[in-house]
Amino acid sequence: MTETEMSLIDTDKFRRTCEQLCQGVSKMLHRNVSITFTEDGGTYTINGKHITYNLKFPLIKSETDMFALLHHELAHIVFKSDMRYAKKLFKEFPDVNEEGICTILNIVEDVRIEHAWGKLYPGHYNGFLGLRDSMIDDEDKSLSDNPLWVLLQIRAGNDNIRDMASPKLKNFVDVVMTKLNDVRNNSAWASVIVTKEIIVLLNAYFKDNKPECIKCGKKLLKNKSEREQQMHYGAGL
């Protein structure tokens, strides 16, 4: 969103509305859910209790997008995305870097929690679709052999992704589309199982020639807080 477009939105009113929605979720869950606002960095949830919201997040193009992003983070809290599950995968797949694992789990969880929130509040689902449309990339074919980019495009609903993916990943696209359907109407643990299945697929496809985005040895995240941020929108939905 441009500075001009942002100036047309009453951000003070938006902040107050966000805080009221967090208070409502707090009452429903019987625990405090808080929110802070920034104008840079990611938008993410930590520990199922706190949302950091970037008012200038790149995917935001309208006030509808702003609320969709808030609903997305609240959905992570309400439907219990849990970073502790990722730590089990770190141990099970020591040859895959932790950033790659977190990104895969985040994308799978996004599918699960948005579907669940959409069933609870059907009118909000179109907002999620709008954010996904902003993630679709039909131009940059240089990433066609990057499995994390391919996975992100599947999650975004890119109808051309099978044609754009490198030959080695075309079957991966078909299999992952089916697996992402498996997490709908399911628990956070189902997302862990699907994430594990996707990692096993990637290991089988690439064997000892893993791409940089999942190869162990790439610079890892510095601390627990940053790892937890990977679970949510700011890290690549």
mmCIF file of C-alpha atoms in Angstrom, residues 16-199:
data_model
loop_
_atom_site.group_PDB
_atom_site.id
_atom_site.type_symbol
_atom_site.label_atom_id
_atom_site.label_comp_id
_atom_site.label_asym_id
_atom_site.label_seq_id
_atom_site.Cartn_x
_atom_site.Cartn_y
_atom_site.Cartn_z
ATOM 1 C CA ARG A 16 -8.625 0.277 18.268
ATOM 2 C CA THR A 17 -10.662 -2.297 16.359
ATOM 3 C CA CYS A 18 -7.722 -4.740 16.433
ATOM 4 C CA GLU A 19 -7.348 -4.282 20.174
ATOM 5 C CA GLN A 20 -11.082 -4.873 20.679
ATOM 6 C CA LEU A 21 -10.939 -8.069 18.599
ATOM 7 C CA CYS A 22 -7.950 -9.280 20.629
ATOM 8 C CA GLN A 23 -9.903 -8.592 23.817
ATOM 9 C CA GLY A 24 -12.785 -10.649 22.440
ATOM 10 C CA VAL A 25 -10.465 -13.562 21.638
ATOM 11 C CA SER A 26 -8.926 -13.217 25.112
ATOM 12 C CA LYS A 27 -12.330 -13.723 26.712
ATOM 13 C CA MET A 28 -13.076 -16.693 24.475
ATOM 14 C CA LEU A 29 -9.752 -18.410 25.225
ATOM 15 C CA HIS A 30 -9.498 -17.319 28.885
ATOM 16 C CA ARG A 31 -6.001 -15.916 28.364
ATOM 17 C CA ASN A 32 -4.634 -12.514 27.453
ATOM 18 C CA VAL A 33 -4.071 -11.906 23.731
ATOM 19 C CA SER A 34 -2.264 -8.640 22.944
ATOM 20 C CA ILE A 35 -1.130 -6.753 19.844
ATOM 21 C CA THR A 36 1.553 -4.189 19.016
ATOM 22 C CA PHE A 37 1.976 -2.251 15.778
ATOM 23 C CA THR A 38 5.069 -1.479 13.703
ATOM 24 C CA GLU A 39 5.763 -0.059 10.260
ATOM 25 C CA ASP A 40 8.470 -2.522 9.232
ATOM 26 C CA GLY A 41 9.429 -6.174 9.578
ATOM 27 C CA GLY A 42 7.022 -9.077 9.596
ATOM 28 C CA THR A 43 3.537 -9.698 10.898
ATOM 29 C CA TYR A 44 3.532 -12.706 13.196
ATOM 30 C CA THR A 45 2.263 -14.340 16.367
ATOM 31 C CA ILE A 46 4.423 -15.598 19.212
ATOM 32 C CA ASN A 47 3.479 -18.101 21.923
ATOM 33 C CA GLY A 48 -0.207 -17.996 21.023
ATOM 34 C CA LYS A 49 -0.529 -14.775 23.013
ATOM 35 C CA HIS A 50 0.899 -11.798 21.174
ATOM 36 C CA ILE A 51 0.620 -10.403 17.649
ATOM 37 C CA THR A 52 3.161 -8.058 16.094
ATOM 38 C CA TYR A 53 1.447 -6.289 13.206
ATOM 39 C CA ASN A 54 3.304 -4.369 10.476
ATOM 40 C CA LEU A 55 0.904 -1.701 9.197
ATOM 41 C CA LYS A 56 2.992 -1.452 6.018
ATOM 42 C CA PHE A 57 3.280 -5.185 5.402
ATOM 43 C CA PRO A 58 3.995 -5.657 1.656
ATOM 44 C CA LEU A 59 0.916 -7.772 0.923
ATOM 45 C CA ILE A 60 -1.457 -5.075 2.198
ATOM 46 C CA LYS A 61 -3.211 -3.287 -0.653
ATOM 47 C CA SER A 62 -6.438 -2.204 1.062
ATOM 48 C CA GLU A 63 -8.252 -1.991 4.382
ATOM 49 C CA THR A 64 -9.776 -5.388 3.590
ATOM 50 C CA ASP A 65 -6.252 -6.823 3.407
ATOM 51 C CA MET A 66 -5.412 -5.214 6.742
ATOM 52 C CA PHE A 67 -8.280 -7.000 8.458
ATOM 53 C CA ALA A 68 -7.574 -10.275 6.613
ATOM 54 C CA LEU A 69 -4.014 -10.197 7.940
ATOM 55 C CA LEU A 70 -5.300 -9.643 11.485
ATOM 56 C CA HIS A 71 -7.824 -12.483 11.133
ATOM 57 C CA HIS A 72 -5.019 -14.729 9.858
ATOM 58 C CA GLU A 73 -2.902 -14.107 12.959
ATOM 59 C CA LEU A 74 -5.882 -14.518 15.278
ATOM 60 C CA ALA A 75 -6.600 -17.826 13.541
ATOM 61 C CA HIS A 76 -3.081 -19.024 14.411
ATOM 62 C CA ILE A 77 -3.912 -18.292 18.057
ATOM 63 C CA VAL A 78 -7.461 -19.651 18.139
ATOM 64 C CA PHE A 79 -6.556 -22.848 16.283
ATOM 65 C CA LYS A 80 -3.362 -23.402 18.247
ATOM 66 C CA SER A 81 -0.383 -23.244 15.917
ATOM 67 C CA ASP A 82 2.458 -24.451 18.133
ATOM 68 C CA MET A 83 6.151 -23.939 17.414
ATOM 69 C CA ARG A 84 7.083 -26.762 19.785
ATOM 70 C CA TYR A 85 6.047 -29.199 17.078
ATOM 71 C CA ALA A 86 8.723 -27.770 14.782
ATOM 72 C CA LYS A 87 11.377 -28.658 17.324
ATOM 73 C CA LYS A 88 10.454 -32.327 16.983
ATOM 74 C CA LEU A 89 11.045 -32.020 13.234
ATOM 75 C CA PHE A 90 14.424 -30.327 13.803
ATOM 76 C CA LYS A 91 15.533 -33.463 15.644
ATOM 77 C CA GLU A 92 14.014 -35.862 13.127
ATOM 78 C CA PHE A 93 15.561 -34.102 10.113
ATOM 79 C CA PRO A 94 18.964 -32.782 11.215
ATOM 80 C CA ASP A 95 20.103 -32.638 7.566
ATOM 81 C CA VAL A 96 17.418 -30.050 6.688
ATOM 82 C CA ASN A 97 17.943 -26.536 7.955
ATOM 83 C CA GLU A 98 15.553 -25.214 10.562
ATOM 84 C CA GLU A 99 14.434 -22.223 8.505
ATOM 85 C CA GLY A 100 13.314 -24.542 5.730
ATOM 86 C CA ILE A 101 11.399 -26.760 8.154
ATOM 87 C CA CYS A 102 9.696 -23.762 9.778
ATOM 88 C CA THR A 103 8.726 -22.323 6.403
ATOM 89 C CA ILE A 104 7.145 -25.600 5.292
ATOM 90 C CA LEU A 105 5.272 -26.001 8.577
ATOM 91 C CA ASN A 106 4.108 -22.375 8.416
ATOM 92 C CA ILE A 107 2.702 -22.801 4.906
ATOM 93 C CA VAL A 108 0.899 -26.023 5.846
ATOM 94 C CA GLU A 109 -0.488 -24.425 9.017
ATOM 95 C CA ASP A 110 -1.691 -21.409 7.027
ATOM 96 C CA VAL A 111 -3.875 -23.699 4.940
ATOM 97 C CA ARG A 112 -5.301 -25.380 8.040
ATOM 98 C CA ILE A 113 -6.036 -22.299 10.140
ATOM 99 C CA GLU A 114 -7.487 -20.206 7.307
ATOM 100 C CA HIS A 115 -9.857 -23.039 6.395
ATOM 101 C CA ALA A 116 -10.924 -23.391 10.032
ATOM 102 C CA TRP A 117 -11.425 -19.634 10.471
ATOM 103 C CA GLY A 118 -13.378 -19.484 7.206
ATOM 104 C CA LYS A 119 -15.799 -22.112 8.511
ATOM 105 C CA LEU A 120 -16.240 -20.100 11.707
ATOM 106 C CA TYR A 121 -16.584 -16.768 9.876
ATOM 107 C CA PRO A 122 -17.450 -17.500 6.215
ATOM 108 C CA GLY A 123 -17.463 -13.818 5.278
ATOM 109 C CA HIS A 124 -13.766 -13.492 6.124
ATOM 110 C CA TYR A 125 -12.534 -16.155 3.714
ATOM 111 C CA ASN A 126 -12.562 -13.863 0.676
ATOM 112 C CA GLY A 127 -10.113 -11.637 2.535
ATOM 113 C CA PHE A 128 -7.699 -14.551 2.812
ATOM 114 C CA LEU A 129 -8.082 -15.196 -0.914
ATOM 115 C CA GLY A 130 -7.175 -11.574 -1.605
ATOM 116 C CA LEU A 131 -3.924 -11.915 0.358
ATOM 117 C CA ARG A 132 -3.131 -15.136 -1.483
ATOM 118 C CA ASP A 133 -3.655 -13.424 -4.841
ATOM 119 C CA SER A 134 -0.979 -10.911 -3.835
ATOM 120 C CA MET A 135 1.479 -13.791 -3.356
ATOM 121 C CA ILE A 136 1.032 -15.261 -6.827
ATOM 122 C CA ASP A 137 4.161 -14.880 -8.961
ATOM 123 C CA ASP A 138 3.791 -15.855 -12.621
ATOM 124 C CA GLU A 139 6.907 -14.013 -13.775
ATOM 125 C CA ASP A 140 10.012 -15.209 -11.942
ATOM 126 C CA LYS A 141 10.839 -18.576 -13.483
ATOM 127 C CA SER A 142 14.314 -18.489 -11.936
ATOM 128 C CA LEU A 143 12.715 -19.944 -8.786
ATOM 129 C CA SER A 144 11.039 -22.860 -10.541
ATOM 130 C CA ASP A 145 13.420 -25.393 -8.966
ATOM 131 C CA ASN A 146 13.076 -23.915 -5.462
ATOM 132 C CA PRO A 147 10.681 -26.252 -3.596
ATOM 133 C CA LEU A 148 9.781 -23.663 -0.962
ATOM 134 C CA TRP A 149 8.771 -21.152 -3.638
ATOM 135 C CA VAL A 150 6.784 -23.872 -5.427
ATOM 136 C CA LEU A 151 5.065 -24.784 -2.144
ATOM 137 C CA LEU A 152 4.246 -21.121 -1.520
ATOM 138 C CA GLN A 153 2.715 -20.788 -4.981
ATOM 139 C CA ILE A 154 0.600 -23.908 -4.396
ATOM 140 C CA ARG A 155 -0.638 -22.389 -1.129
ATOM 141 C CA ALA A 156 -1.354 -19.079 -2.926
ATOM 142 C CA GLY A 157 -3.512 -20.876 -5.493
ATOM 143 C CA ASN A 158 -1.307 -20.222 -8.527
ATOM 144 C CA ASP A 159 -3.091 -22.114 -11.319
ATOM 145 C CA ASN A 160 0.069 -22.119 -13.458
ATOM 146 C CA ILE A 161 2.448 -23.570 -10.895
ATOM 147 C CA ARG A 162 2.555 -27.074 -12.376
ATOM 148 C CA ASP A 163 3.643 -25.650 -15.739
ATOM 149 C CA MET A 164 6.132 -23.300 -14.073
ATOM 150 C CA ALA A 165 7.757 -25.853 -11.752
ATOM 151 C CA SER A 166 10.905 -27.601 -12.903
ATOM 152 C CA PRO A 167 10.365 -31.139 -14.305
ATOM 153 C CA LYS A 168 11.716 -32.702 -11.117
ATOM 154 C CA LEU A 169 9.027 -30.928 -9.056
ATOM 155 C CA LYS A 170 5.931 -31.486 -11.235
ATOM 156 C CA ASN A 171 4.939 -34.669 -9.428
ATOM 157 C CA PHE A 172 5.768 -32.913 -6.153
ATOM 158 C CA VAL A 173 3.122 -30.293 -7.043
ATOM 159 C CA ASP A 174 0.451 -32.968 -7.583
ATOM 160 C CA VAL A 175 1.262 -34.802 -4.355
ATOM 161 C CA VAL A 176 1.453 -31.646 -2.221
ATOM 162 C CA MET A 177 -1.891 -30.353 -3.481
ATOM 163 C CA THR A 178 -3.476 -33.553 -2.176
ATOM 164 C CA LYS A 179 -1.606 -33.403 1.132
ATOM 165 C CA LEU A 180 -2.624 -29.794 1.788
ATOM 166 C CA ASN A 181 -6.240 -30.880 1.453
ATOM 167 C CA ASP A 182 -5.577 -33.402 4.228
ATOM 168 C CA VAL A 183 -4.960 -30.690 6.858
ATOM 169 C CA ARG A 184 -8.310 -28.996 6.363
ATOM 170 C CA ASN A 185 -10.760 -29.837 9.167
ATOM 171 C CA ASN A 186 -7.856 -31.224 11.141
ATOM 172 C CA SER A 187 -5.537 -30.496 14.084
ATOM 173 C CA ALA A 188 -2.144 -28.827 14.368
ATOM 174 C CA TRP A 189 -0.622 -32.278 14.672
ATOM 175 C CA ALA A 190 -1.971 -33.112 11.193
ATOM 176 C CA SER A 191 0.093 -30.188 9.882
ATOM 177 C CA VAL A 192 3.182 -31.704 11.482
ATOM 178 C CA ILE A 193 2.489 -35.051 9.788
ATOM 179 C CA VAL A 194 2.015 -33.372 6.387
ATOM 180 C CA THR A 195 5.160 -31.271 6.907
ATOM 181 C CA LYS A 196 7.075 -34.455 7.659
ATOM 182 C CA GLU A 197 5.689 -36.101 4.513
ATOM 183 C CA ILE A 198 6.725 -33.091 2.414
ATOM 184 C CA ILE A 199 10.269 -33.157 3.830
#
